[in-house]
CSV table of C-alpha atoms and ligand atoms in Angstrom, one decimal:
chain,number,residue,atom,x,y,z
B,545,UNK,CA,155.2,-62.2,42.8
B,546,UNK,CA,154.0,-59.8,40.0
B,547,UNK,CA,152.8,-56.8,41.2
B,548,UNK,CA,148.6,-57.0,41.4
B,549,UNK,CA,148.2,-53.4,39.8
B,550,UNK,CA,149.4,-54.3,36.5
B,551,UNK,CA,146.6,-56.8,35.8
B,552,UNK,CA,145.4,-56.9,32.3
B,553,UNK,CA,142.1,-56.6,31.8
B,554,UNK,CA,140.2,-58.8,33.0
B,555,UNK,CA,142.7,-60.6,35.1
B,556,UNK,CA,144.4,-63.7,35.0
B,557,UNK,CA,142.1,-65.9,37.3
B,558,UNK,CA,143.1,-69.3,38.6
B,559,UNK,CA,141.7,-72.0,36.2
B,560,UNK,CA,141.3,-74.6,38.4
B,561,UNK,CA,138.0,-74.5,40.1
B,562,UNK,CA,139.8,-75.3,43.5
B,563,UNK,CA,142.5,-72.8,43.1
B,564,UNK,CA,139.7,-70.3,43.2
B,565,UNK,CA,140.3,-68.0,46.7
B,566,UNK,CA,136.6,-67.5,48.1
B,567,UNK,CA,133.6,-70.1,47.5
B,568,UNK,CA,131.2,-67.4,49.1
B,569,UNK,CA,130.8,-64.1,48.6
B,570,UNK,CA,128.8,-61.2,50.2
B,571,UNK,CA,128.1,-58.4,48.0
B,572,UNK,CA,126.8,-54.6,48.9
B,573,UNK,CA,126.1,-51.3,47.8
B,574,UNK,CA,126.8,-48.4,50.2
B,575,UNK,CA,125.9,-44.7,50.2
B,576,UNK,CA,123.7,-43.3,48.1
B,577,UNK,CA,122.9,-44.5,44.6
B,578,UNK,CA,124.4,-44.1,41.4
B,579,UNK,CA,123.1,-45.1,38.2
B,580,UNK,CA,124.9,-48.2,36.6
B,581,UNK,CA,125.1,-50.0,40.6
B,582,UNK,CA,123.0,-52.7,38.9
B,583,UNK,CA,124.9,-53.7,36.1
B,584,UNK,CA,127.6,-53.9,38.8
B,585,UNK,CA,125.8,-56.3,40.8
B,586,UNK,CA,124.8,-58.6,37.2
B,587,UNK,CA,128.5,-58.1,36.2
B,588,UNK,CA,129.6,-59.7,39.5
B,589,UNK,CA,127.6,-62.3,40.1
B,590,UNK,CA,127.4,-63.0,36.3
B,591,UNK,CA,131.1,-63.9,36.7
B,592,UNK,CA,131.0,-64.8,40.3
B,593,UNK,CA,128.4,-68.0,38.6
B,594,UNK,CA,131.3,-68.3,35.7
B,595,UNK,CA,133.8,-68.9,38.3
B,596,UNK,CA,131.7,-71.3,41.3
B,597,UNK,CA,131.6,-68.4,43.5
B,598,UNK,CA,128.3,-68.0,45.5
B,599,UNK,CA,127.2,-64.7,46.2
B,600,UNK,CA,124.6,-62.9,49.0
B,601,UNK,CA,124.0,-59.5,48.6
B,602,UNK,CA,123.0,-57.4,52.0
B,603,UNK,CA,120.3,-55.3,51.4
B,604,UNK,CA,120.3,-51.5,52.6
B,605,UNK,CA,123.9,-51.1,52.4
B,606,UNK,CA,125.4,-52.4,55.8
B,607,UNK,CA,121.6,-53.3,57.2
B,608,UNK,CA,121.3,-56.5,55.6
B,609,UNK,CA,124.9,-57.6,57.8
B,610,UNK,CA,123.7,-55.9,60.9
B,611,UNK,CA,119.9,-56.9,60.7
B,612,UNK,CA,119.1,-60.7,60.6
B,613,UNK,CA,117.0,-61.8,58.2
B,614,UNK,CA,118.3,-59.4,54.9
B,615,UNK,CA,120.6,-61.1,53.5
B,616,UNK,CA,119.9,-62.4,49.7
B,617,UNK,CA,121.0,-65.6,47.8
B,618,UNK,CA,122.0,-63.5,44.3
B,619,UNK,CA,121.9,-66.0,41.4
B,620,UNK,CA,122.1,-65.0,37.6
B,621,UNK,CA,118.3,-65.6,37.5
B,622,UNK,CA,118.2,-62.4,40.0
B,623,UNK,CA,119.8,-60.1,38.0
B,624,UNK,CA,117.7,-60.8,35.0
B,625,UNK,CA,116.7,-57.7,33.4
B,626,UNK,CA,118.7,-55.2,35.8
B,627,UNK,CA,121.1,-53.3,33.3
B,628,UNK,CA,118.2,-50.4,31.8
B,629,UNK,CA,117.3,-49.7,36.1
B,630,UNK,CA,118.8,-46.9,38.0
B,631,UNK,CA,119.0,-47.6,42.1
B,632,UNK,CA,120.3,-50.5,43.2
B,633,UNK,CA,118.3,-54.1,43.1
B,634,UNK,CA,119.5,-54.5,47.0
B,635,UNK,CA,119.4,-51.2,48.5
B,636,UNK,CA,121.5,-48.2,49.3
B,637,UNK,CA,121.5,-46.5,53.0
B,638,UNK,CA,124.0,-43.6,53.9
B,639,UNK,CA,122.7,-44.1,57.5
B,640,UNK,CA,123.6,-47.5,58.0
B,641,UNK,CA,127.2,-46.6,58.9
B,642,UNK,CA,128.8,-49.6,60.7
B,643,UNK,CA,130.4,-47.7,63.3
B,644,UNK,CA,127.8,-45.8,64.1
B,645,UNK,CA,124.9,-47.8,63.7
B,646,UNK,CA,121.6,-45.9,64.3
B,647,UNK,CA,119.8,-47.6,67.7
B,648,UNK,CA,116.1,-47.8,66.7
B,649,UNK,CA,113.9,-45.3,68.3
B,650,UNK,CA,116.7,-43.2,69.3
B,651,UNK,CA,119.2,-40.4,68.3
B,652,UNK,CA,121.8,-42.8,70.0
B,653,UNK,CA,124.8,-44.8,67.2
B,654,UNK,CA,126.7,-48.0,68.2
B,655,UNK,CA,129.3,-49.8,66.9
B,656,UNK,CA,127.9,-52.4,64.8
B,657,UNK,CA,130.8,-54.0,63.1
B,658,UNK,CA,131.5,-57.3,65.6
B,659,UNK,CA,127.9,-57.9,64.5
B,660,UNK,CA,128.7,-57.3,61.0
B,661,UNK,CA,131.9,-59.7,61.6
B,662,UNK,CA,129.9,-62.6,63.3
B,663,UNK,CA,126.9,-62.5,60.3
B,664,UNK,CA,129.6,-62.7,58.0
B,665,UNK,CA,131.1,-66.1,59.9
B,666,UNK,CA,127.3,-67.6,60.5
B,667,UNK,CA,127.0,-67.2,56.7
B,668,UNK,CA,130.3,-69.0,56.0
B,669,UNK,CA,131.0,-66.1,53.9
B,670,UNK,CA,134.6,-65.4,53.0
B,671,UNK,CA,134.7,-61.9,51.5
B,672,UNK,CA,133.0,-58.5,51.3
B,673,UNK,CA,132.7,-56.5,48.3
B,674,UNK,CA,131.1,-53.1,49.2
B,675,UNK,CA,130.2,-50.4,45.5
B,676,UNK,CA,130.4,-47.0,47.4
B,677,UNK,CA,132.4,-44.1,47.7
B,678,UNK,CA,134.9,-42.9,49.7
B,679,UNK,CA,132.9,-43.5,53.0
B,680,UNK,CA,132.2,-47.3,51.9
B,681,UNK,CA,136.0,-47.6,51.3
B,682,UNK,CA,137.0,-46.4,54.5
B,683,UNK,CA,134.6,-48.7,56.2
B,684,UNK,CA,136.4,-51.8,53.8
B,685,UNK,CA,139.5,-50.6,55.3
B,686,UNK,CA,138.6,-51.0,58.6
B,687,UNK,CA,137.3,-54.4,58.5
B,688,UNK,CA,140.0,-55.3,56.9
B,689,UNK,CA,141.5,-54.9,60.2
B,690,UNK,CA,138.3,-56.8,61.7
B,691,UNK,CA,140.1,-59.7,59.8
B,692,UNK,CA,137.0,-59.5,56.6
B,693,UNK,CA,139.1,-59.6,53.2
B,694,UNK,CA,137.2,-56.7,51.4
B,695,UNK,CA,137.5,-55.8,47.9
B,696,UNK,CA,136.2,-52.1,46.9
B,697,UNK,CA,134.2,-50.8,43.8
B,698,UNK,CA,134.0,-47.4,43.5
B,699,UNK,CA,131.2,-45.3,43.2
B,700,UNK,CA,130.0,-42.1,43.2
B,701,UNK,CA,128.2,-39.5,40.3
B,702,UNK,CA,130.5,-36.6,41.7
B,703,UNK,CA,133.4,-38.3,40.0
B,704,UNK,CA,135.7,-37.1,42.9
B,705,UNK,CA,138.1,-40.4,43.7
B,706,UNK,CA,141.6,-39.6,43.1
B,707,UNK,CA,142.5,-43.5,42.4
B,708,UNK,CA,140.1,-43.7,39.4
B,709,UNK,CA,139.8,-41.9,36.3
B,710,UNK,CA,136.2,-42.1,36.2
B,711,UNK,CA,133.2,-43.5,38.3
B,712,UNK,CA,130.1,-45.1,36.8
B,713,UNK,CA,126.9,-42.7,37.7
B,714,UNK,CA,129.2,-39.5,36.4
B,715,UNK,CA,128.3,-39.8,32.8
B,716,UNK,CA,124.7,-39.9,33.3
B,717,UNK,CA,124.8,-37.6,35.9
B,718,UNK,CA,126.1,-34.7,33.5
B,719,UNK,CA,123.5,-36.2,30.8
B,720,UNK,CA,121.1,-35.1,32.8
B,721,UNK,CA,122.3,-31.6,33.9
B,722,UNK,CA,123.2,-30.9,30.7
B,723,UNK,CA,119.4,-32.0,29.5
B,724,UNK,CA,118.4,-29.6,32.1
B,725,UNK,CA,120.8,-26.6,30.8
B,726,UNK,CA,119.4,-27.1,27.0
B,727,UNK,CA,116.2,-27.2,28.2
B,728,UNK,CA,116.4,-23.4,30.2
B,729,UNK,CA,117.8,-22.5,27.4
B,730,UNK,CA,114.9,-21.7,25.5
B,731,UNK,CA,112.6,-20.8,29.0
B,732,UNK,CA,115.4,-18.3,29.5
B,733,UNK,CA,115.7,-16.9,25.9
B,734,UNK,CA,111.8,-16.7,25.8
B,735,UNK,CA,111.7,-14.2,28.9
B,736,UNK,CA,115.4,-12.3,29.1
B,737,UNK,CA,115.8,-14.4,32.6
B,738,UNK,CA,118.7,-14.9,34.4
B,739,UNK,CA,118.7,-19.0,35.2
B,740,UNK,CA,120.6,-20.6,37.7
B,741,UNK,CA,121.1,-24.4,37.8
B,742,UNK,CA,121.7,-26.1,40.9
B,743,UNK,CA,124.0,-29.1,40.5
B,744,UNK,CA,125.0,-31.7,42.9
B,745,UNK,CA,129.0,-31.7,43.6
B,746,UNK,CA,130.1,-31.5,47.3
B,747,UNK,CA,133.7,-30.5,46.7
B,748,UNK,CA,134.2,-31.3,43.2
B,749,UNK,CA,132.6,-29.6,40.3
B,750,UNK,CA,132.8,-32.6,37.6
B,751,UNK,CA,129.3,-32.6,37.0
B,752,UNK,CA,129.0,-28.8,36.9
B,753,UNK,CA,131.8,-28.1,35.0
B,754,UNK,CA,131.5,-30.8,32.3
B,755,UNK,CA,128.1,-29.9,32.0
B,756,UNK,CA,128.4,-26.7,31.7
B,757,UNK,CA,130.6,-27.0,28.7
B,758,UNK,CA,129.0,-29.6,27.1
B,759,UNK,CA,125.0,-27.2,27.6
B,760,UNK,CA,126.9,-23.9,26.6
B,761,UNK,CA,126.8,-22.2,30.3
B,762,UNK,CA,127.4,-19.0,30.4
B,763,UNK,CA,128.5,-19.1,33.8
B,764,UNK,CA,130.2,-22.2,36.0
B,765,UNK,CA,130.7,-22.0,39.5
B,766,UNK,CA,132.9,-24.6,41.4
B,767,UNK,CA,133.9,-25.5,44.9
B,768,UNK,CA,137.4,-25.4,43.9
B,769,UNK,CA,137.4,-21.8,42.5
B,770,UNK,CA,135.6,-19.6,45.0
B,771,UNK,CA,133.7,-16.6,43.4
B,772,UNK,CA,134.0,-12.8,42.8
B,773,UNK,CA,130.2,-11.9,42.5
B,774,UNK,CA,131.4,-8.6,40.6
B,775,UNK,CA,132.8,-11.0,37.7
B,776,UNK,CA,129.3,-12.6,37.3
B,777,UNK,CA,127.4,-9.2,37.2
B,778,UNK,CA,130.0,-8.4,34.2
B,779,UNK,CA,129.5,-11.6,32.8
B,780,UNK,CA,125.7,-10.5,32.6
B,781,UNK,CA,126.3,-6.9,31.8
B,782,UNK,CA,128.8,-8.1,28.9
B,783,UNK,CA,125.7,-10.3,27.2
B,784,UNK,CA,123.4,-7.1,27.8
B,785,UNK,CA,126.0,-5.2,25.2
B,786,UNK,CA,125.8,-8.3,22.8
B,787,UNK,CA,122.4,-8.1,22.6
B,788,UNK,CA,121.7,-11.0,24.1
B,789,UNK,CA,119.3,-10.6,27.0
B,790,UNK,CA,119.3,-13.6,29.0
B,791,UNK,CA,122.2,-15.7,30.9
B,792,UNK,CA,122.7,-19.3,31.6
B,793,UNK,CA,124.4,-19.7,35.3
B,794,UNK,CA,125.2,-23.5,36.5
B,795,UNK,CA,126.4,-23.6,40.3
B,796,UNK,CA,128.2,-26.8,42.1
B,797,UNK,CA,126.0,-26.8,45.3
B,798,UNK,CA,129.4,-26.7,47.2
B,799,UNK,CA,130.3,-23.4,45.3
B,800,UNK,CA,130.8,-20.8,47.5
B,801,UNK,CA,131.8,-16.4,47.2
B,802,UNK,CA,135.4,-15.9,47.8
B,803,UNK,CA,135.6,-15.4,51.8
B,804,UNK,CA,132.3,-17.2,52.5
B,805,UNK,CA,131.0,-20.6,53.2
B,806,UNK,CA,129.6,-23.6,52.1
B,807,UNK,CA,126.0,-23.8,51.8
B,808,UNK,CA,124.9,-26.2,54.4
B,809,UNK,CA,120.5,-27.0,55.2
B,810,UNK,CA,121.5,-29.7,58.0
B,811,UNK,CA,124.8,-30.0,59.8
B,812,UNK,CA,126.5,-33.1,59.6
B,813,UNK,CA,126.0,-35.6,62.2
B,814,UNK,CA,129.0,-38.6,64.2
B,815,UNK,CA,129.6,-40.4,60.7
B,816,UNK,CA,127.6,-38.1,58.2
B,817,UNK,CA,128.3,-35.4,55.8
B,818,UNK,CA,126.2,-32.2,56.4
B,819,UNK,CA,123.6,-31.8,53.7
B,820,UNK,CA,124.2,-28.9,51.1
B,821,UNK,CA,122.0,-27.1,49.4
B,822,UNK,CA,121.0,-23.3,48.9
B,823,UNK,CA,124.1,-22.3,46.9
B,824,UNK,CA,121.8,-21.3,43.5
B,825,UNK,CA,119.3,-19.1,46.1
B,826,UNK,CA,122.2,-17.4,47.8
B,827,UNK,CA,123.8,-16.6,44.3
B,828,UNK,CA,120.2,-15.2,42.9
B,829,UNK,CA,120.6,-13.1,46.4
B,830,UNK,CA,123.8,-11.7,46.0
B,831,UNK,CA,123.0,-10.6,42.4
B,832,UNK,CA,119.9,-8.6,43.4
B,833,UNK,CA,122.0,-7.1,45.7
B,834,UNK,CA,124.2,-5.8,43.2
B,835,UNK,CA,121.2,-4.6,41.2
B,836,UNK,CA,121.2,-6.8,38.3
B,837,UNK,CA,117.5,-5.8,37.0
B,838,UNK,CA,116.9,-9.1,35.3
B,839,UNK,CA,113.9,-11.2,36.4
B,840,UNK,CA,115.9,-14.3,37.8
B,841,UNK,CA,114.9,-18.0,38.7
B,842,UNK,CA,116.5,-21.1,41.0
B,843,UNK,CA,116.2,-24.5,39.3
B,844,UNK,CA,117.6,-27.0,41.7
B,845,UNK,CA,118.6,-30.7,39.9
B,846,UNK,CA,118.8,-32.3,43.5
B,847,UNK,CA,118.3,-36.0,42.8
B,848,UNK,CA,117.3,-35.8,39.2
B,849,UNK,CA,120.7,-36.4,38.5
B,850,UNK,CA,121.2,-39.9,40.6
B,851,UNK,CA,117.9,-41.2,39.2
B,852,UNK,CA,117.1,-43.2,35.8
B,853,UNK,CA,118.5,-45.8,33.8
B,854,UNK,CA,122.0,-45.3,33.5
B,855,UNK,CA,123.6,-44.2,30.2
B,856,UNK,CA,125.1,-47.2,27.7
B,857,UNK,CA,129.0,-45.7,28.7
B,858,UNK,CA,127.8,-46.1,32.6
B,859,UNK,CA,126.7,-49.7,31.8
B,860,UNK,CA,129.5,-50.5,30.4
B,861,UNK,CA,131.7,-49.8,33.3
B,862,UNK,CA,129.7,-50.8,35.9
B,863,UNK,CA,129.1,-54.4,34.3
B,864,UNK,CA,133.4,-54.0,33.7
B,865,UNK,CA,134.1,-53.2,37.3
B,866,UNK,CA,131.7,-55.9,38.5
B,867,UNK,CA,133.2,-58.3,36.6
B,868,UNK,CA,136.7,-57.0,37.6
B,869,UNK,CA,135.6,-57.2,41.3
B,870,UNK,CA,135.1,-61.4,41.1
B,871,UNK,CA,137.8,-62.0,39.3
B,872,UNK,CA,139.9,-60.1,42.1
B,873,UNK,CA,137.9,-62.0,45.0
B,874,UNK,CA,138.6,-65.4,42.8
B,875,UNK,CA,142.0,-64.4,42.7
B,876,UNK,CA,142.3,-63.2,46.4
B,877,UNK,CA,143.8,-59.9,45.8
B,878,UNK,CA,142.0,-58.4,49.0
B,879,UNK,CA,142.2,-55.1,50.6
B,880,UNK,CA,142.1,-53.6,47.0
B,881,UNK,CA,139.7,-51.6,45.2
B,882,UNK,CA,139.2,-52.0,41.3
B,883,UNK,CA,139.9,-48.6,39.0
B,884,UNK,CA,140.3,-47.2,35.9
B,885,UNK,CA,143.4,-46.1,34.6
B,886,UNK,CA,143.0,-44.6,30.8
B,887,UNK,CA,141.2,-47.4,29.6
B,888,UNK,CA,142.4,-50.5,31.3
B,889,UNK,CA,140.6,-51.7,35.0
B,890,UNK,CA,143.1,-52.1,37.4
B,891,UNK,CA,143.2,-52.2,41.0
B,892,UNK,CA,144.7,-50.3,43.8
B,893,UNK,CA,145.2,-51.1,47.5
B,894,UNK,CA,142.1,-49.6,49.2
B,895,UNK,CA,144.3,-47.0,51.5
B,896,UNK,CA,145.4,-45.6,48.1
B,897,UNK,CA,142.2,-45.5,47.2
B,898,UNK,CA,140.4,-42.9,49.9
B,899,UNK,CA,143.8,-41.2,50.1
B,900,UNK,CA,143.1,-38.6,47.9
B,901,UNK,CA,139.9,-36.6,46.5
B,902,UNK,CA,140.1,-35.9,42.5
B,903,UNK,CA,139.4,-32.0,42.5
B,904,UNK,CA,138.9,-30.0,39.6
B,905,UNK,CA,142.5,-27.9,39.0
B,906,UNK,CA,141.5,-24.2,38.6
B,907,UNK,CA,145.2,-24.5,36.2
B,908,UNK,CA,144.0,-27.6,34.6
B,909,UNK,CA,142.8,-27.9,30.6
B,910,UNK,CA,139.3,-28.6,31.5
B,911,UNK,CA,139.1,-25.2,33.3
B,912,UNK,CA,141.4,-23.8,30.3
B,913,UNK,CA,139.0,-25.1,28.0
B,914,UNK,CA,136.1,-23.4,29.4
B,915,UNK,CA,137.7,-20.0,29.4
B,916,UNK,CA,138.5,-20.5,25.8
B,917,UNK,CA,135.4,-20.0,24.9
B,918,UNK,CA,134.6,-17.2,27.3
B,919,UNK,CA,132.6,-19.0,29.9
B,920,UNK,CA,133.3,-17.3,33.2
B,921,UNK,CA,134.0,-19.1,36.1
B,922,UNK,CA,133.6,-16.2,39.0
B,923,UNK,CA,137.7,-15.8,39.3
X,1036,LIG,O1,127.9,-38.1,46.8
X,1036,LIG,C1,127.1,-37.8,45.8
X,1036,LIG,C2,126.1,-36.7,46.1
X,1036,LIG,O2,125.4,-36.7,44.9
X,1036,LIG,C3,126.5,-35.4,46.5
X,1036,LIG,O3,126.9,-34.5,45.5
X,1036,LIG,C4,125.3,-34.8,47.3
X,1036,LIG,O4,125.7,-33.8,48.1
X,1036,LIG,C5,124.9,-36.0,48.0
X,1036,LIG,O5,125.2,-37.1,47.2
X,1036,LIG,C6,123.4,-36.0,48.4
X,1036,LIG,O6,123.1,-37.2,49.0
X,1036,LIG,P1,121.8,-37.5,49.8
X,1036,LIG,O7,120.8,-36.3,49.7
X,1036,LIG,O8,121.2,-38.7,49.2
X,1036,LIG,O9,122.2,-37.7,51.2
């Protein structure tokens, strides 16, 4: 048997129509959103229709398999005019975990995932295809075991899976915040500020760092490279000396000063993250401290950067992956998840796929490249 991760793109599919795996599909997108989820879902069931697969998307993430009632007949006439819209035509929910299903009215989670198997078996449906990130994939995993075939589509704006070279949502996502870093530009210039820009990046700093290059930060702070505050007061000082009297600052909200902690406004609960925020505040803190005399201000990008229609590159790879993700289910390579490897999809078993988060490297040429032309990155 060849080996499944050296399809071409797109690939081979069985040309028969009954040699095709599945004849019913259900499709969903987990987590939060990411902008290009809906030309996902039209690349999909575009294909899916090209092939004779029917497809139901469940709305609200995992809801629309644990609630009756929300699942959706997707036909191509349903994904008419989706590619310009950011969200997701069916939903997103980062509560509705499976395993620990809110209970109405309550504080209280139960396993929901039998009632997730049995919808799936009332419906006749053969296979899951869940667009998330890594907490979608794990949940693929584990209904793999359930006995669901699952095939995985990654997604996530923080770029931060290890098994793909890029995730559809990034690219706008750094649009966005650099849009936001030429526009301080001139608010900062016009009044000698110091501005800090919040960016969203848990434990990755894709968005702040590539951002930050491409807007012409003066400062970028990541997750991965814990900060000297001293370094950043110098950075500031050196630009006094220049004669240039203002200083661009972009922060990963996951940033943190060398010996402290994450910035966290609400722990994390049985099955969710904690929620971050505050990192841009505490840094305008800690440079008062240390006396820097310049008027300062806090812009915080927050959702900004998950919002709006997704750039043409993000379209692109969301329709690709989509249309990757039938012709995997067509083909019955389950319990994989499709990637991007240079510029070829692929697929890799799913357990590869949350093995691994894809962390900037503080040795790496991105990080390089950035020093190169004297941004400073705190250490
Ligand atoms: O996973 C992507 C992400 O954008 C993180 O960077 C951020 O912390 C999180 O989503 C915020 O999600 P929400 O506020 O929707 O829970």
């Amino acid at each position: 048997m060849s080996d499944p991760t050296s399809f071409s793109d797109p690939p081979p599919v069985p040309s028969a129509p009954d040699a095709i795996a599945v004849k019913r599909v259900c499709l969903l997108t987990g987590g939060g959103d990411a902008p290009g989820l809906n030309a996902v879902i039209r690349g999909f069931v575009r294909r899916a229709d090209q092939l004779g697969i029917e497809v139901y998307g469940s709305e609200d993430g995992f809801e629309g398999l644990v609630e009756p009632g929300r699942l959706v007949r997707l036909r191509r006439e349903s994904v008419r005019g989706i590619l310009p819209r950011g969200g997701s035509i069916l939903g997103c929910s980062n509560r509705a975990n499976p395993f620990f299903y809110p209970q109405r009215g309550t504080k209280e989670t139960r396993d929901a995932s039998a009632t997730v198997v049995q919808r799936l078996r009332d419906h006749h449906i053969d296979a899951l295809v869940m667009a998330g990130g890594d907490g979608t994939m794990s949940f693929a995993q584990r209904f793999i075991t359930l006995g669901v075939p699952c095939i995985g589509v990654p997604k996530t704006i923080d770029n931060d899976l290890d098994a793909t070279d890029l995730t559809f949502g990034f690219d706008t996502a750094v649009h966005t915040a650099t849009w936001a870093i030429d526009a301080l530009h001139s608010t900062a210039a016009s009044h000698d500020r110091v501005m800090i820009l919040e960016v969203m990046g848990r434990g990755a700093g894709w968005i702040a760092l590539c951002s930050g290059i491409a807007g012409g930060a003066d400062v970028i702070l990541l997750p991965e490279m814990p900060y000297e505050v001293d370094r950043i007061v110098a950075k500031i000082q050196e630009r006094e000396r220049y004669g240039l009297h203002f200083t661009i600052i972009v922060v990963a909200e996951g940033a943190r000063p060398a010996g402290g902690d994450i910035s966290v406004i609400e722990q994390g609960q049985a099955g969710h993250l904690p929620r971050l925020g505050g990192a841009g505040d505490r840094l305008m803190a800690e440079l008062k401290a240390r006396d820097v005399q310049h008027e300062m201000r806090v812009t915080v990008l927050g959702h900004l950067q998950r919002g709006g229609s997704p750039s043409p590159y993000d379209r692109v790879l969301g329709t690709r992956m989509g249309a990757h993700a039938a012709d995997l289910c067509a083909r019955g390579a389950f319990g994989r998840m499709v990637c991007l490897r240079g510029t070829t999809l692929r697929s890799v078993p799913l357990s590869e796929a949350i093995d691994k988060p894809k962390l900037v490297d503080p040795a790496g040429q991105l990080v390089h490249t950035a020093r190169s032309v004297g941004i400073e990155l705190g250490c």
